[in-house]
PDB file of C-alpha atoms and ligand atoms in Angstrom:
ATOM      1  CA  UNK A   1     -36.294 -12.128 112.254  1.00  0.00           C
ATOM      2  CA  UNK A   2     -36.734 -12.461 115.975  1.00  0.00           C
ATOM      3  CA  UNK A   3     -38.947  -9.840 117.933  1.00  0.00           C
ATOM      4  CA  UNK A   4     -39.719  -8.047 114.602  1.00  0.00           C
ATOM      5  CA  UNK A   5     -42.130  -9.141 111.626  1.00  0.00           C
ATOM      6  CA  UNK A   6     -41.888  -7.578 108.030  1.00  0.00           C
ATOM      7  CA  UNK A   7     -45.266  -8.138 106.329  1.00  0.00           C
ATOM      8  CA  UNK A   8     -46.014  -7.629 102.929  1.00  0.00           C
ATOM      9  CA  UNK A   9     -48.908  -6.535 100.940  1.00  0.00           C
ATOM     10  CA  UNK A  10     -48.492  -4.859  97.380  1.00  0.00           C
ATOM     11  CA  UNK A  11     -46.302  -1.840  97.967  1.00  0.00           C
ATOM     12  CA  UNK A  12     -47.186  -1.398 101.362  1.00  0.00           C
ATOM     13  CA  UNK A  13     -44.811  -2.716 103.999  1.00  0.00           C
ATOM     14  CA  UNK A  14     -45.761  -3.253 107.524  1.00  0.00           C
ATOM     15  CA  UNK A  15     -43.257  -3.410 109.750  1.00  0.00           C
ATOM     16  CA  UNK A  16     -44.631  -5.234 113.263  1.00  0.00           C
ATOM     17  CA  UNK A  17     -42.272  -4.150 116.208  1.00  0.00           C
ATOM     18  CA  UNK A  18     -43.305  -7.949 118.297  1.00  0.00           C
ATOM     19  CA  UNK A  19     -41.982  -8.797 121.712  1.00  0.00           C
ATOM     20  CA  UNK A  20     -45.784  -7.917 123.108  1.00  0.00           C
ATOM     21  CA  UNK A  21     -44.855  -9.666 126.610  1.00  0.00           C
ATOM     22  CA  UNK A  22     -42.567  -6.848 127.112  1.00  0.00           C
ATOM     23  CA  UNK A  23     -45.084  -4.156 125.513  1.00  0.00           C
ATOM     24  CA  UNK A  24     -42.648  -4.549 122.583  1.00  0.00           C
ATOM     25  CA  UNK A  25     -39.443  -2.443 124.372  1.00  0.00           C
ATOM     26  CA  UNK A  26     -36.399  -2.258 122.394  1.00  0.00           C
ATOM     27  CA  UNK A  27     -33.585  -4.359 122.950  1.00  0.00           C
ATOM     28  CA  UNK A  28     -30.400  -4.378 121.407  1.00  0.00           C
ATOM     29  CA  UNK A  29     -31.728  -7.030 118.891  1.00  0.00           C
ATOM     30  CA  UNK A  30     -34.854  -5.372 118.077  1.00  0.00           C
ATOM     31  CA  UNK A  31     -33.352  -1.780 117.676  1.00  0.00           C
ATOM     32  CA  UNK A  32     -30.832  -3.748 114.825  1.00  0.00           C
ATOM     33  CA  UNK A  33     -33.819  -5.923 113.553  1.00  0.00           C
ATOM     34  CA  UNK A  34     -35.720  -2.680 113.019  1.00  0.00           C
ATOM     35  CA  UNK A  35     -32.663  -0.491 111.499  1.00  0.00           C
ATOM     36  CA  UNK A  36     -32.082  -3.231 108.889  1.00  0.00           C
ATOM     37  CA  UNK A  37     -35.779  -3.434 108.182  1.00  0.00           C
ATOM     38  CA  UNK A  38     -35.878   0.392 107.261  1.00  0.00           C
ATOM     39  CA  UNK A  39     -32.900  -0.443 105.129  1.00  0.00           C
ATOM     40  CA  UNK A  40     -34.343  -3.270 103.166  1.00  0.00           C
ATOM     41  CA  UNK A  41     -36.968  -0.701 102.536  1.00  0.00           C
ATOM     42  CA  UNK A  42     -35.901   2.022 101.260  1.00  0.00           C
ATOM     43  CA  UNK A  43     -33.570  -0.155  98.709  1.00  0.00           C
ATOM     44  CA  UNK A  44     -36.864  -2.246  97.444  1.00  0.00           C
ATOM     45  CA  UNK A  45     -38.517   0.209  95.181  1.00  0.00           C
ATOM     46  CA  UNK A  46     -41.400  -2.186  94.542  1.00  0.00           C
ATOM     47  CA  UNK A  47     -42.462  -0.974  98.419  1.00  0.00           C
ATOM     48  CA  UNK A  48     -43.382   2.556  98.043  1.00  0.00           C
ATOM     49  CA  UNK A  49     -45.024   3.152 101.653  1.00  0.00           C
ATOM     50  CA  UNK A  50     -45.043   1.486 105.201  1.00  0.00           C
ATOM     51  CA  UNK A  51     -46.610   0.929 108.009  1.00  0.00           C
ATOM     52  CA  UNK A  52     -45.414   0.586 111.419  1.00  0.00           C
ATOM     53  CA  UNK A  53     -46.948  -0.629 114.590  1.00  0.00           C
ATOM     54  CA  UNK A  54     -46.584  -3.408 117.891  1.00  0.00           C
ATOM     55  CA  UNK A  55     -47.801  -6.499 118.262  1.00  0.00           C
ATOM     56  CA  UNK A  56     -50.575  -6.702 121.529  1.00  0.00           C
ATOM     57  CA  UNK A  57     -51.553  -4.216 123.114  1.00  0.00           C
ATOM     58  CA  UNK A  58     -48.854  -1.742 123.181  1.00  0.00           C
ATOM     59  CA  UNK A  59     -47.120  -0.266 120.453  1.00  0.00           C
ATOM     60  CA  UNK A  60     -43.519   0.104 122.135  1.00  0.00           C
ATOM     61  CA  UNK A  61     -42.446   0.552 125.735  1.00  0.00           C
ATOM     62  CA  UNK A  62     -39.070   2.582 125.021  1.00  0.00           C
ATOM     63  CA  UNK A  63     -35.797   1.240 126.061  1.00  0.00           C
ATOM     64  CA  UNK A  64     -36.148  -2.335 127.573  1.00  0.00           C
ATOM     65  CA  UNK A  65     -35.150  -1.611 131.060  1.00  0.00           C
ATOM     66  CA  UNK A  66     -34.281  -4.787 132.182  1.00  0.00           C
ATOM     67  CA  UNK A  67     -31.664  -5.126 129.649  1.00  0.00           C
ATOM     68  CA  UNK A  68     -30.016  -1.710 130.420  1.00  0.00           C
ATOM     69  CA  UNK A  69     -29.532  -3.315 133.784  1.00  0.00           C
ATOM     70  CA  UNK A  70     -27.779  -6.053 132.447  1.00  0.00           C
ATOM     71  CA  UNK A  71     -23.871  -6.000 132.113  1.00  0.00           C
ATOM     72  CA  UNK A  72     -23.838  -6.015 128.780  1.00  0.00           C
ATOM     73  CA  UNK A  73     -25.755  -2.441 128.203  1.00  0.00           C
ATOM     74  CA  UNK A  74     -23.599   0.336 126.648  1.00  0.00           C
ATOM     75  CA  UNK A  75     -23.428   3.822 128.225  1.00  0.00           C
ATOM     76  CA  UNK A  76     -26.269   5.478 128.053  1.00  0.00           C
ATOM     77  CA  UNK A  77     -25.087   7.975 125.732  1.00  0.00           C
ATOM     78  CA  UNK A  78     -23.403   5.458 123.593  1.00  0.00           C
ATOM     79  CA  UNK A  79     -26.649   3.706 123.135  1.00  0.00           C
ATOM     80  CA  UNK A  80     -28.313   6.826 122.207  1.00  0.00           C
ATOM     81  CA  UNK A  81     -25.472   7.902 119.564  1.00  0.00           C
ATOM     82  CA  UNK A  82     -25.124   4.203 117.925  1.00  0.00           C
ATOM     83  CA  UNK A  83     -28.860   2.690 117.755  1.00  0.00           C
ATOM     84  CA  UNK A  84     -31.260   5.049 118.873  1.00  0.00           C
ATOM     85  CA  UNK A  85     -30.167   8.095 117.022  1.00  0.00           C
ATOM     86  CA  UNK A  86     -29.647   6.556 113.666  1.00  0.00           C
ATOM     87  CA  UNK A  87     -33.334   5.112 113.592  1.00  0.00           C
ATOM     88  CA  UNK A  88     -34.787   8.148 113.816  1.00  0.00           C
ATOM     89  CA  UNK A  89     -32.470   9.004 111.049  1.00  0.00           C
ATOM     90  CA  UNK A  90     -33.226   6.297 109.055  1.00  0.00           C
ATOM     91  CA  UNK A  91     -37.470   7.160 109.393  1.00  0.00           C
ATOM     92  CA  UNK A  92     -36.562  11.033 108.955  1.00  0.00           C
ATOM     93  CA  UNK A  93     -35.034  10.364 105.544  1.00  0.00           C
ATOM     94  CA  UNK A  94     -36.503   7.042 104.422  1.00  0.00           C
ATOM     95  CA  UNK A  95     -37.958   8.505 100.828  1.00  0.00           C
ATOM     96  CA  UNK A  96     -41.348   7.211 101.614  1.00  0.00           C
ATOM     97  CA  UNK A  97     -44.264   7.729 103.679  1.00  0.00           C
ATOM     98  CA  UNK A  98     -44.348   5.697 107.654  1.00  0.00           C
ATOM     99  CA  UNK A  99     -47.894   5.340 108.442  1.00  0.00           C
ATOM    100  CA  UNK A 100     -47.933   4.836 112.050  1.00  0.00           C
ATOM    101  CA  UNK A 101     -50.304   2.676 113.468  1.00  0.00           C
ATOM    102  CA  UNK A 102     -50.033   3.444 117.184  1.00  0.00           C
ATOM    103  CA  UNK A 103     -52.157   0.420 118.520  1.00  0.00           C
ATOM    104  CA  UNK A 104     -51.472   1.297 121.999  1.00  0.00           C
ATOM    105  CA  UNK A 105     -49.249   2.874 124.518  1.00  0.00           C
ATOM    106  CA  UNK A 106     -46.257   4.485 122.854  1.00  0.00           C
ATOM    107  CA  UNK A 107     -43.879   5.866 125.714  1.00  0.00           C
ATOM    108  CA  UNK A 108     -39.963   6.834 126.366  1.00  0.00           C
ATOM    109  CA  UNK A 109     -38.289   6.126 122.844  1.00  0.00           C
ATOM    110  CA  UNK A 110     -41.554   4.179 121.731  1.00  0.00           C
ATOM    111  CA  UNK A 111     -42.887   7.589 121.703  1.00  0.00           C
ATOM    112  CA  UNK A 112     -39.919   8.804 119.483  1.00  0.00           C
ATOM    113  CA  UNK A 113     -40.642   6.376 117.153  1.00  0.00           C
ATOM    114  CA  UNK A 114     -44.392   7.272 116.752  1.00  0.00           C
ATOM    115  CA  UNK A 115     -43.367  10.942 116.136  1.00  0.00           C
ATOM    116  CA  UNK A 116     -40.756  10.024 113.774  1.00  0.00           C
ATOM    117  CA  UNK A 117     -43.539   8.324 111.169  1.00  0.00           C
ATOM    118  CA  UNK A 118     -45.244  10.600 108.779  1.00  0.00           C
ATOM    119  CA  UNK A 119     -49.075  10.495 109.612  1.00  0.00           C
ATOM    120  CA  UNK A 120     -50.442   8.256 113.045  1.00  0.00           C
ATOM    121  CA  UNK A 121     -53.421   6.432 113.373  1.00  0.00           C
ATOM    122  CA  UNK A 122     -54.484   6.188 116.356  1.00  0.00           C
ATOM    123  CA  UNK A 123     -56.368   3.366 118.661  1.00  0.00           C
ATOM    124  CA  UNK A 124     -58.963   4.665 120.877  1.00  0.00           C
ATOM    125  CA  UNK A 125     -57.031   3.855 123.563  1.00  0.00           C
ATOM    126  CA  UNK A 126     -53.516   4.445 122.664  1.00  0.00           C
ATOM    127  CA  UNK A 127     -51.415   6.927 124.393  1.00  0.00           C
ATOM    128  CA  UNK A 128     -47.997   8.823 124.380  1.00  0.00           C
ATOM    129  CA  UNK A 129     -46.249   8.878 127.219  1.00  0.00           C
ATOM    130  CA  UNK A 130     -42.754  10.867 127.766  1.00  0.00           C
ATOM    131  CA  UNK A 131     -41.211   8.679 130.768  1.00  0.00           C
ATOM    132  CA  UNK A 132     -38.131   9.214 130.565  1.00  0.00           C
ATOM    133  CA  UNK A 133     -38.056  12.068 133.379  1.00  0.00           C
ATOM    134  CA  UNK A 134     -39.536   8.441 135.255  1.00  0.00           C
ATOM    135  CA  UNK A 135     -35.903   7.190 134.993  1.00  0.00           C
ATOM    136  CA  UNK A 136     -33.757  10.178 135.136  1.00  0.00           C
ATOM    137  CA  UNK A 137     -33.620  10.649 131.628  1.00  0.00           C
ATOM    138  CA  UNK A 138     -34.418  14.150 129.109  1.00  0.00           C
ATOM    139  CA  UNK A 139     -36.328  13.096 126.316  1.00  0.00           C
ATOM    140  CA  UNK A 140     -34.164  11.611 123.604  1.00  0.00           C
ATOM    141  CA  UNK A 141     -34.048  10.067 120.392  1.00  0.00           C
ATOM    142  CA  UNK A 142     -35.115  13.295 118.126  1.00  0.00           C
ATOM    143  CA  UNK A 143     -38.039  14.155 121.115  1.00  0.00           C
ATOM    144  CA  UNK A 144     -37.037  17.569 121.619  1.00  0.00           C
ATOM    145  CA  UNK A 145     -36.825  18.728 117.780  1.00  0.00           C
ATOM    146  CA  UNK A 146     -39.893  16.117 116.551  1.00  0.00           C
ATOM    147  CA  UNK A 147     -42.642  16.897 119.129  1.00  0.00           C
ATOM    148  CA  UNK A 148     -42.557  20.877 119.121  1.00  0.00           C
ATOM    149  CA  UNK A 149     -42.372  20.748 115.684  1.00  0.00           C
ATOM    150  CA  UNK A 150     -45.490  18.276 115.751  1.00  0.00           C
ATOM    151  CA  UNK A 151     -47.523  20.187 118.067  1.00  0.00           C
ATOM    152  CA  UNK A 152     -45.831  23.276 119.052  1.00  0.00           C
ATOM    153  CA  UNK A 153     -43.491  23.926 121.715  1.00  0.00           C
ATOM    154  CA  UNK A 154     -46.171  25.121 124.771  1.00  0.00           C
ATOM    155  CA  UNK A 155     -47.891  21.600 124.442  1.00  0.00           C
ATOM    156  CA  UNK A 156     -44.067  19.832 124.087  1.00  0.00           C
ATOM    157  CA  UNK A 157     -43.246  21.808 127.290  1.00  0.00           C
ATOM    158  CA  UNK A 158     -46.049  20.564 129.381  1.00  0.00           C
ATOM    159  CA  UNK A 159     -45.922  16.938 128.127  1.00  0.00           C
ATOM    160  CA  UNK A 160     -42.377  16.526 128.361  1.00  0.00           C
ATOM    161  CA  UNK A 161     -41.751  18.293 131.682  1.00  0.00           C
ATOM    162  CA  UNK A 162     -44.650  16.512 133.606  1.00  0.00           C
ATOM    163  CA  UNK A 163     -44.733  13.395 131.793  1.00  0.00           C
ATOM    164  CA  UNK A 164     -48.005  13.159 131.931  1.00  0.00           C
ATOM    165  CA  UNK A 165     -50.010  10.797 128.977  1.00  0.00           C
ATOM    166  CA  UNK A 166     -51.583  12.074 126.009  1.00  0.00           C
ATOM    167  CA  UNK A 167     -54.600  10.212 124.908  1.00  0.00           C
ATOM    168  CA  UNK A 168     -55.341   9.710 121.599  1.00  0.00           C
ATOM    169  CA  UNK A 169     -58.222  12.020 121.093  1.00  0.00           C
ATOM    170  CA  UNK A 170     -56.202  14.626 122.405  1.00  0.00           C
ATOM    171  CA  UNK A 171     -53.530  13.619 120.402  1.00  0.00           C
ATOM    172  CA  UNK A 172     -56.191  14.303 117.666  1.00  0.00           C
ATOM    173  CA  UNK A 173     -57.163  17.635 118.774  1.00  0.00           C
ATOM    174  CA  UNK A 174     -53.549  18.884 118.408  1.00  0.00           C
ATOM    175  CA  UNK A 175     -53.248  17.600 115.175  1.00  0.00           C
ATOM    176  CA  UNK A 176     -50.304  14.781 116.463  1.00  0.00           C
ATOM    177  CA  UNK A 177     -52.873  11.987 114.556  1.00  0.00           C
ATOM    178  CA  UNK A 178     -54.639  12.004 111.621  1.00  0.00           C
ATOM    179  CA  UNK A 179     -57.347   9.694 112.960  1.00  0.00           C
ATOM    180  CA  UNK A 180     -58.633   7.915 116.015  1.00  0.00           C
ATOM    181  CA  UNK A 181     -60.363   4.416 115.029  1.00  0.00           C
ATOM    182  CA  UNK A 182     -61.227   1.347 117.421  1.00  0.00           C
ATOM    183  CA  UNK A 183     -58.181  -0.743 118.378  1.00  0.00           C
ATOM    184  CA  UNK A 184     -59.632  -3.565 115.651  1.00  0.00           C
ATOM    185  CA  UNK A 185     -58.998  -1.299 112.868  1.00  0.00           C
ATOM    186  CA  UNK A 186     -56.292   0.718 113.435  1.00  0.00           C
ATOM    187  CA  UNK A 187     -53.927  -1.798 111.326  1.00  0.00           C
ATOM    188  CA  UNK A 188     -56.177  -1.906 108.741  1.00  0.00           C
ATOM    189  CA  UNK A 189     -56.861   1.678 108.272  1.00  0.00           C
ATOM    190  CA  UNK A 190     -53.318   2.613 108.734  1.00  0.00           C
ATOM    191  CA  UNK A 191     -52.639  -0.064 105.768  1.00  0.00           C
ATOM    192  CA  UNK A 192     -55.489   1.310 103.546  1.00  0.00           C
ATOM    193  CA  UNK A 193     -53.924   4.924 104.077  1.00  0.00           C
ATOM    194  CA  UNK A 194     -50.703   3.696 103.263  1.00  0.00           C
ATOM    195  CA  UNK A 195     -51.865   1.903  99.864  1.00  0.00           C
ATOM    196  CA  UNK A 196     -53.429   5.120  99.272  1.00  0.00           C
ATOM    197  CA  UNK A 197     -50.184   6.905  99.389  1.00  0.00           C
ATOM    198  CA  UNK A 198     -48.277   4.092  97.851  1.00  0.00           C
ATOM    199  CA  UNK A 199     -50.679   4.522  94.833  1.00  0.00           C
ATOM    200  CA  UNK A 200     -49.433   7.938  94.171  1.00  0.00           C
ATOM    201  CA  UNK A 201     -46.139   9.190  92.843  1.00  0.00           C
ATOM    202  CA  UNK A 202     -43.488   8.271  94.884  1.00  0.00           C
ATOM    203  CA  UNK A 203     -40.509  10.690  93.689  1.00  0.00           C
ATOM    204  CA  UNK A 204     -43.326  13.499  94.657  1.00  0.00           C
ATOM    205  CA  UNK A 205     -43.900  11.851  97.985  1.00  0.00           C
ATOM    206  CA  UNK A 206     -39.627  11.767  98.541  1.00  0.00           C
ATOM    207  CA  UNK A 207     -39.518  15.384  97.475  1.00  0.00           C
ATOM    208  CA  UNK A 208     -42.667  16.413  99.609  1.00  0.00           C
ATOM    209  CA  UNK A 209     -41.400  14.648 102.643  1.00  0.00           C
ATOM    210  CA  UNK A 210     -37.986  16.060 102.494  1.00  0.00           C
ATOM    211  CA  UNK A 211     -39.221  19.295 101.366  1.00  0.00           C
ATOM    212  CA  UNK A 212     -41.140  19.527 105.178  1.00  0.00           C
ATOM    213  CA  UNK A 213     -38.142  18.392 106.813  1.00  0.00           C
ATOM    214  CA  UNK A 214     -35.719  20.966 105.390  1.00  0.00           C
ATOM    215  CA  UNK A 215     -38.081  24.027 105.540  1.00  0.00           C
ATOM    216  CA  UNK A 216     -37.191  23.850 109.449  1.00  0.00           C
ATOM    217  CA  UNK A 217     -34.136  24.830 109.078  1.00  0.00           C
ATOM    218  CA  UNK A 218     -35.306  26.934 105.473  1.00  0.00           C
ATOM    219  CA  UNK A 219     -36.094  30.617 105.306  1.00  0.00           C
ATOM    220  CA  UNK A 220     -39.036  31.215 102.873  1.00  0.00           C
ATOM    221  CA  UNK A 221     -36.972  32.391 100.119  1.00  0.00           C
ATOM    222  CA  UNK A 222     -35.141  29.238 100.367  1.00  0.00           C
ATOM    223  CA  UNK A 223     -37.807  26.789  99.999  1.00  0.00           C
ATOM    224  CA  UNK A 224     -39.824  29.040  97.632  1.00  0.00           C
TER     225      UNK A 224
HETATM  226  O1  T3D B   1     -30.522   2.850 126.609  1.00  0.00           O
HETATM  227  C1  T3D B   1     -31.206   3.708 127.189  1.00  0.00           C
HETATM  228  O2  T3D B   1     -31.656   3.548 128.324  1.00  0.00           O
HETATM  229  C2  T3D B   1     -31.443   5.001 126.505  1.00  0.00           C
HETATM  230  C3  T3D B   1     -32.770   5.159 125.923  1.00  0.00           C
HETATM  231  C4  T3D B   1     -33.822   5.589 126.617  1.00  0.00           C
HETATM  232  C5  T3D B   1     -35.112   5.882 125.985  1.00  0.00           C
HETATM  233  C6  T3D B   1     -36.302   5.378 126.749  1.00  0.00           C
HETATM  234  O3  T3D B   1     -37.137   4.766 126.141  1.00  0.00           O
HETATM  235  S1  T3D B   1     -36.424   5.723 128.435  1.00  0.00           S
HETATM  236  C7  T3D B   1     -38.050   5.194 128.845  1.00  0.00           C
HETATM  237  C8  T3D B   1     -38.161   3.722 129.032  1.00  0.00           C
HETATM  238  N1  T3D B   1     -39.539   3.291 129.159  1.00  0.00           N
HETATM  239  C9  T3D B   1     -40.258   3.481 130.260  1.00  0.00           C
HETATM  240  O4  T3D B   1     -39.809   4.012 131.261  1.00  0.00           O
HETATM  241  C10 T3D B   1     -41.670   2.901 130.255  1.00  0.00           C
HETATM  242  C11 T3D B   1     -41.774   1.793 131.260  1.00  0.00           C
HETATM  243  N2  T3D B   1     -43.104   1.179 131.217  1.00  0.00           N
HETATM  244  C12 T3D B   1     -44.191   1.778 131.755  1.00  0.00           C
HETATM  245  O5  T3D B   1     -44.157   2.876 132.274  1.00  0.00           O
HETATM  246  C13 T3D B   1     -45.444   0.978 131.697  1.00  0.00           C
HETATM  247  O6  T3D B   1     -45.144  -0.374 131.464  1.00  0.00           O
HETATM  248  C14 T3D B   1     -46.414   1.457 130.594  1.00  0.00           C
HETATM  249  C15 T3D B   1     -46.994   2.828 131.010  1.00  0.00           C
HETATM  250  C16 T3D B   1     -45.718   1.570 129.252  1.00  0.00           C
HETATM  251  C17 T3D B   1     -47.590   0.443 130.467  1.00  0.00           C
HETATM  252  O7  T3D B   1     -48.132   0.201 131.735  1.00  0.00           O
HETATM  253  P1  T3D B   1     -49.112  -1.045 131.963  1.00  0.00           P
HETATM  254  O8  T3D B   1     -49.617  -0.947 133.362  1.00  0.00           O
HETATM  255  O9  T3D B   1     -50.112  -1.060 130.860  1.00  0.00           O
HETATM  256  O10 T3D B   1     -48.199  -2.364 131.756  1.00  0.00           O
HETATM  257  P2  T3D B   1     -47.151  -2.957 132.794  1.00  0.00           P
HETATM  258  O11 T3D B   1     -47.833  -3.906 133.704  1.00  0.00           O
HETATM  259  O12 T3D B   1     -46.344  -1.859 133.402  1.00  0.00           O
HETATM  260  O13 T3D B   1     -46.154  -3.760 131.812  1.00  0.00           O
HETATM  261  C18 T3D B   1     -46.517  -5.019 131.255  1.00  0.00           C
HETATM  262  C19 T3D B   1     -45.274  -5.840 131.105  1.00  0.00           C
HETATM  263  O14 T3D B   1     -44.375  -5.173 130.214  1.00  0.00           O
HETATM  264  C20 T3D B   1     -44.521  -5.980 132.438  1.00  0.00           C
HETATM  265  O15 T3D B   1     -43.865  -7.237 132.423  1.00  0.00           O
HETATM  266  P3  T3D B   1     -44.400  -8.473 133.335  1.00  0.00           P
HETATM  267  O16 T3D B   1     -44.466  -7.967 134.728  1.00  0.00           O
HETATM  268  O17 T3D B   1     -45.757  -8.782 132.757  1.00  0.00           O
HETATM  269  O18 T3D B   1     -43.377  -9.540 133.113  1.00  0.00           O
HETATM  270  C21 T3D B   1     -43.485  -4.891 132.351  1.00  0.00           C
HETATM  271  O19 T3D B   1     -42.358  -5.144 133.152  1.00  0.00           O
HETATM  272  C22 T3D B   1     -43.135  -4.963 130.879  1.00  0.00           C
HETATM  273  N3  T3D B   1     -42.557  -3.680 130.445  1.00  0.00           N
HETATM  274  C23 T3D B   1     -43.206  -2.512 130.279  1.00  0.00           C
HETATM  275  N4  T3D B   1     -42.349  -1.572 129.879  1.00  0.00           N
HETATM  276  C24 T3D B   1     -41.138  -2.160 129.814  1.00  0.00           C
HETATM  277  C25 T3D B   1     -41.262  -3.507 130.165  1.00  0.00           C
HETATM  278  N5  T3D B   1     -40.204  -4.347 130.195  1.00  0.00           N
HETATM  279  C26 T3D B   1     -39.011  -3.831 129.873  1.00  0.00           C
HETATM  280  N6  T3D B   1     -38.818  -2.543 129.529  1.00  0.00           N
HETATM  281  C27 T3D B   1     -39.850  -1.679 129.469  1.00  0.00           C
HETATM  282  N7  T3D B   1     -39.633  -0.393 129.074  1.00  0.00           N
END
């Protein structure tokens, strides 16, 4: 599929968002090529976990801004509600672990992405970058409810309100990554992680994963 590689390796899927030119930014294509991929996913249940990452040195730019100048771009909005919205859908409740393996800069919805995996790896010198105050934008695609929940709202205040970077070791230091590792690796030990959790068993993994998402909106006696 164009701009977007599915590789396989035992029951570990990595998904390789690739238009690198273009720091892998989402087109229309792309955004479809990646929903579909998700989908072919979660219905193979010989792949129990995946990987996701970008080709280069980026892993995405966000929204491709040279297409949403073209005349073809939806409305914003209608963008948001029919292909940005239900990806992060589709990673929220995909019933197995997303490894992400944030190889390098992940800004605007390329952020979103990154939070919406399960456990990042980080490169050294990856970074998250909320830009979308850059182009007159709040943070969408799931920003707002992921990132507080990921690092608590004081930190998702001052990193979406300034848009200011966030390296990866301090990405590590609030707990956003499980791991910082040299740009070289961070495939491969995102893949070994994944194996790891592919190895174990995957209705426990489902039920954990969905058990973390609903105790948001759970009281204790609820989840308990
Ligand atoms: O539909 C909607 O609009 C709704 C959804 C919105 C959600 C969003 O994602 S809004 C946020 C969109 N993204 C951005 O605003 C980020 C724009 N990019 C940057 O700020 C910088 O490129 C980076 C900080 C990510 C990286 O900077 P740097 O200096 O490492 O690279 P660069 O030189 O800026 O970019 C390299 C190439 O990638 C360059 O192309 P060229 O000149 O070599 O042909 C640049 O134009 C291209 N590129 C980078 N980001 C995008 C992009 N092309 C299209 N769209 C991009 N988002």
């Amino acid at each position: 599929m164009a701009d977007l590689r599915v590789e396989r390796d035992g029951p570990v899927a990595t998904i390789v968002l690739d238009r690198p030119d273009a720091l892998n930014a989402l087109t229309v294509p792309l955004k479809e090529a990646l929903l579909v991929a998700l989908s072919d996913v979660d219905r193979d249940r010989t792949i129990r976990a995946v990987v996701l990452t970008g080709a280069g040195r980026a892993f995405c730019a966000g929204q491709d801004l040279r297409e949403r100048l073209g005349p073809d771009a939806l409305p914003l909005a209608d963008e948001i509600r029919t292909r940005y919205n239900p990806l992060i859908r589709a990673m929220r409740e995909l019933p197995k672990p997303i490894v992400g393996a944030i190889n390098g800069v992940a800004a605007g919805a390329g952020a979103s992405l990154a939070f919406a995996c399960d456990l990042r790896i980080a490169a050294e010198g990856a970074s998250f970058l909320l830009a979308f105050g850059r182009v007159g934008l709040i943070p969408d695609s799931g920003v707002t409810w992921l990132l507080p929940r990921l690092v608590g709202g004081a930190k998702a205040a001052e990193l979406a309100l300034t848009g200011e970077p966030l390296s990866a070791a301090d990405a590590e230091r609030f707990g956003l990554v499980a791991k910082v590792v040299p740009a070289a690796e961070v495939v491969v030990v995102a893949q070994a992680l994944a194996a790891r959790l592919a190895a174990g068993a995957p209705i426990a993994l489902a039920l954990t994963k969905e058990a973390i998402e609903s105790s948001w909106s759970a009281t204790l006696d609820e989840q308990l």
